[in-house]
Amino acid sequence: MKKNTEVVSGLVSEEHPFHQAQTQPGKAKQHRYERRKIRNILKIGDWGGEIAYEEAS
């Protein structure tokens, strides 16, 4: 017997009930992005420290 899934797919909405939830990054992605951003800022800060150290010596 062949099952008809068209009826079920018509009833189930693929969209999230809150339209803004799809545009927000997941919590894990958001934290990973923030950690990466902070890591890049620290790297830039380290470069600035090395340049100042080289100029002083």
PDB file of C-alpha atoms in Angstrom:
ATOM      1  CA  MET A   1       0.000   0.000   0.000  1.00  0.00           C
ATOM      2  CA  LYS A   2       1.346   3.384  -0.971  1.00  0.00           C
ATOM      3  CA  LYS A   3       1.258   6.091   1.690  1.00  0.00           C
ATOM      4  CA  ASN A   4       0.133   9.550   0.716  1.00  0.00           C
ATOM      5  CA  THR A   5       2.315  12.200   2.402  1.00  0.00           C
ATOM      6  CA  GLU A   6       0.846  15.176   0.562  1.00  0.00           C
ATOM      7  CA  VAL A   7      -1.924  15.548   3.136  1.00  0.00           C
ATOM      8  CA  VAL A   8       0.538  15.611   6.031  1.00  0.00           C
ATOM      9  CA  SER A   9       2.972  17.964   4.317  1.00  0.00           C
ATOM     10  CA  GLY A  10       0.111  20.355   3.625  1.00  0.00           C
ATOM     11  CA  LEU A  11      -0.803  20.469   7.319  1.00  0.00           C
ATOM     12  CA  VAL A  12       2.705  20.867   8.706  1.00  0.00           C
ATOM     13  CA  SER A  13       4.198  24.303   8.259  1.00  0.00           C
ATOM     14  CA  GLU A  14       7.925  24.330   7.519  1.00  0.00           C
ATOM     15  CA  GLU A  15       8.319  27.854   8.857  1.00  0.00           C
ATOM     16  CA  HIS A  16       9.188  28.507  12.466  1.00  0.00           C
ATOM     17  CA  PRO A  17       6.256  29.966  14.451  1.00  0.00           C
ATOM     18  CA  PHE A  18       8.391  32.995  15.331  1.00  0.00           C
ATOM     19  CA  HIS A  19       9.668  34.498  12.088  1.00  0.00           C
ATOM     20  CA  GLN A  20      12.683  36.163  13.733  1.00  0.00           C
ATOM     21  CA  ALA A  21      13.968  32.886  15.166  1.00  0.00           C
ATOM     22  CA  GLN A  22      15.212  31.813  11.745  1.00  0.00           C
ATOM     23  CA  THR A  23      17.371  34.915  11.349  1.00  0.00           C
ATOM     24  CA  GLN A  24      19.009  34.578  14.776  1.00  0.00           C
ATOM     25  CA  PRO A  25      22.120  32.392  14.937  1.00  0.00           C
ATOM     26  CA  GLY A  26      21.966  29.364  17.172  1.00  0.00           C
ATOM     27  CA  LYS A  27      23.451  29.786  20.621  1.00  0.00           C
ATOM     28  CA  ALA A  28      26.459  27.586  19.832  1.00  0.00           C
ATOM     29  CA  LYS A  29      27.175  29.500  16.635  1.00  0.00           C
ATOM     30  CA  GLN A  30      26.802  32.814  18.419  1.00  0.00           C
ATOM     31  CA  HIS A  31      29.228  31.835  21.174  1.00  0.00           C
ATOM     32  CA  ARG A  32      31.712  30.461  18.641  1.00  0.00           C
ATOM     33  CA  TYR A  33      31.495  33.706  16.676  1.00  0.00           C
ATOM     34  CA  GLU A  34      32.044  35.787  19.816  1.00  0.00           C
ATOM     35  CA  ARG A  35      35.029  33.666  20.897  1.00  0.00           C
ATOM     36  CA  ARG A  36      36.566  33.972  17.426  1.00  0.00           C
ATOM     37  CA  LYS A  37      36.037  37.738  17.463  1.00  0.00           C
ATOM     38  CA  ILE A  38      37.700  38.072  20.884  1.00  0.00           C
ATOM     39  CA  ARG A  39      40.570  35.826  19.784  1.00  0.00           C
ATOM     40  CA  ASN A  40      41.186  38.054  16.753  1.00  0.00           C
ATOM     41  CA  ILE A  41      41.143  41.172  18.934  1.00  0.00           C
ATOM     42  CA  LEU A  42      43.711  39.597  21.258  1.00  0.00           C
ATOM     43  CA  LYS A  43      45.920  38.649  18.294  1.00  0.00           C
ATOM     44  CA  ILE A  44      45.799  42.217  17.012  1.00  0.00           C
ATOM     45  CA  GLY A  45      46.666  43.432  20.516  1.00  0.00           C
ATOM     46  CA  ASP A  46      49.639  41.041  20.632  1.00  0.00           C
ATOM     47  CA  TRP A  47      50.912  42.388  17.310  1.00  0.00           C
ATOM     48  CA  GLY A  48      50.694  45.925  18.648  1.00  0.00           C
ATOM     49  CA  GLY A  49      52.697  44.913  21.731  1.00  0.00           C
ATOM     50  CA  GLU A  50      55.434  43.286  19.644  1.00  0.00           C
ATOM     51  CA  ILE A  51      55.780  46.341  17.423  1.00  0.00           C
ATOM     52  CA  ALA A  52      56.068  48.640  20.430  1.00  0.00           C
ATOM     53  CA  TYR A  53      58.642  46.273  21.975  1.00  0.00           C
ATOM     54  CA  GLU A  54      60.732  46.224  18.770  1.00  0.00           C
ATOM     55  CA  GLU A  55      60.688  50.019  18.539  1.00  0.00           C
ATOM     56  CA  ALA A  56      61.862  50.355  22.153  1.00  0.00           C
ATOM     57  CA  SER A  57      64.878  48.061  21.664  1.00  0.00           C
TER      58      SER A  57
END
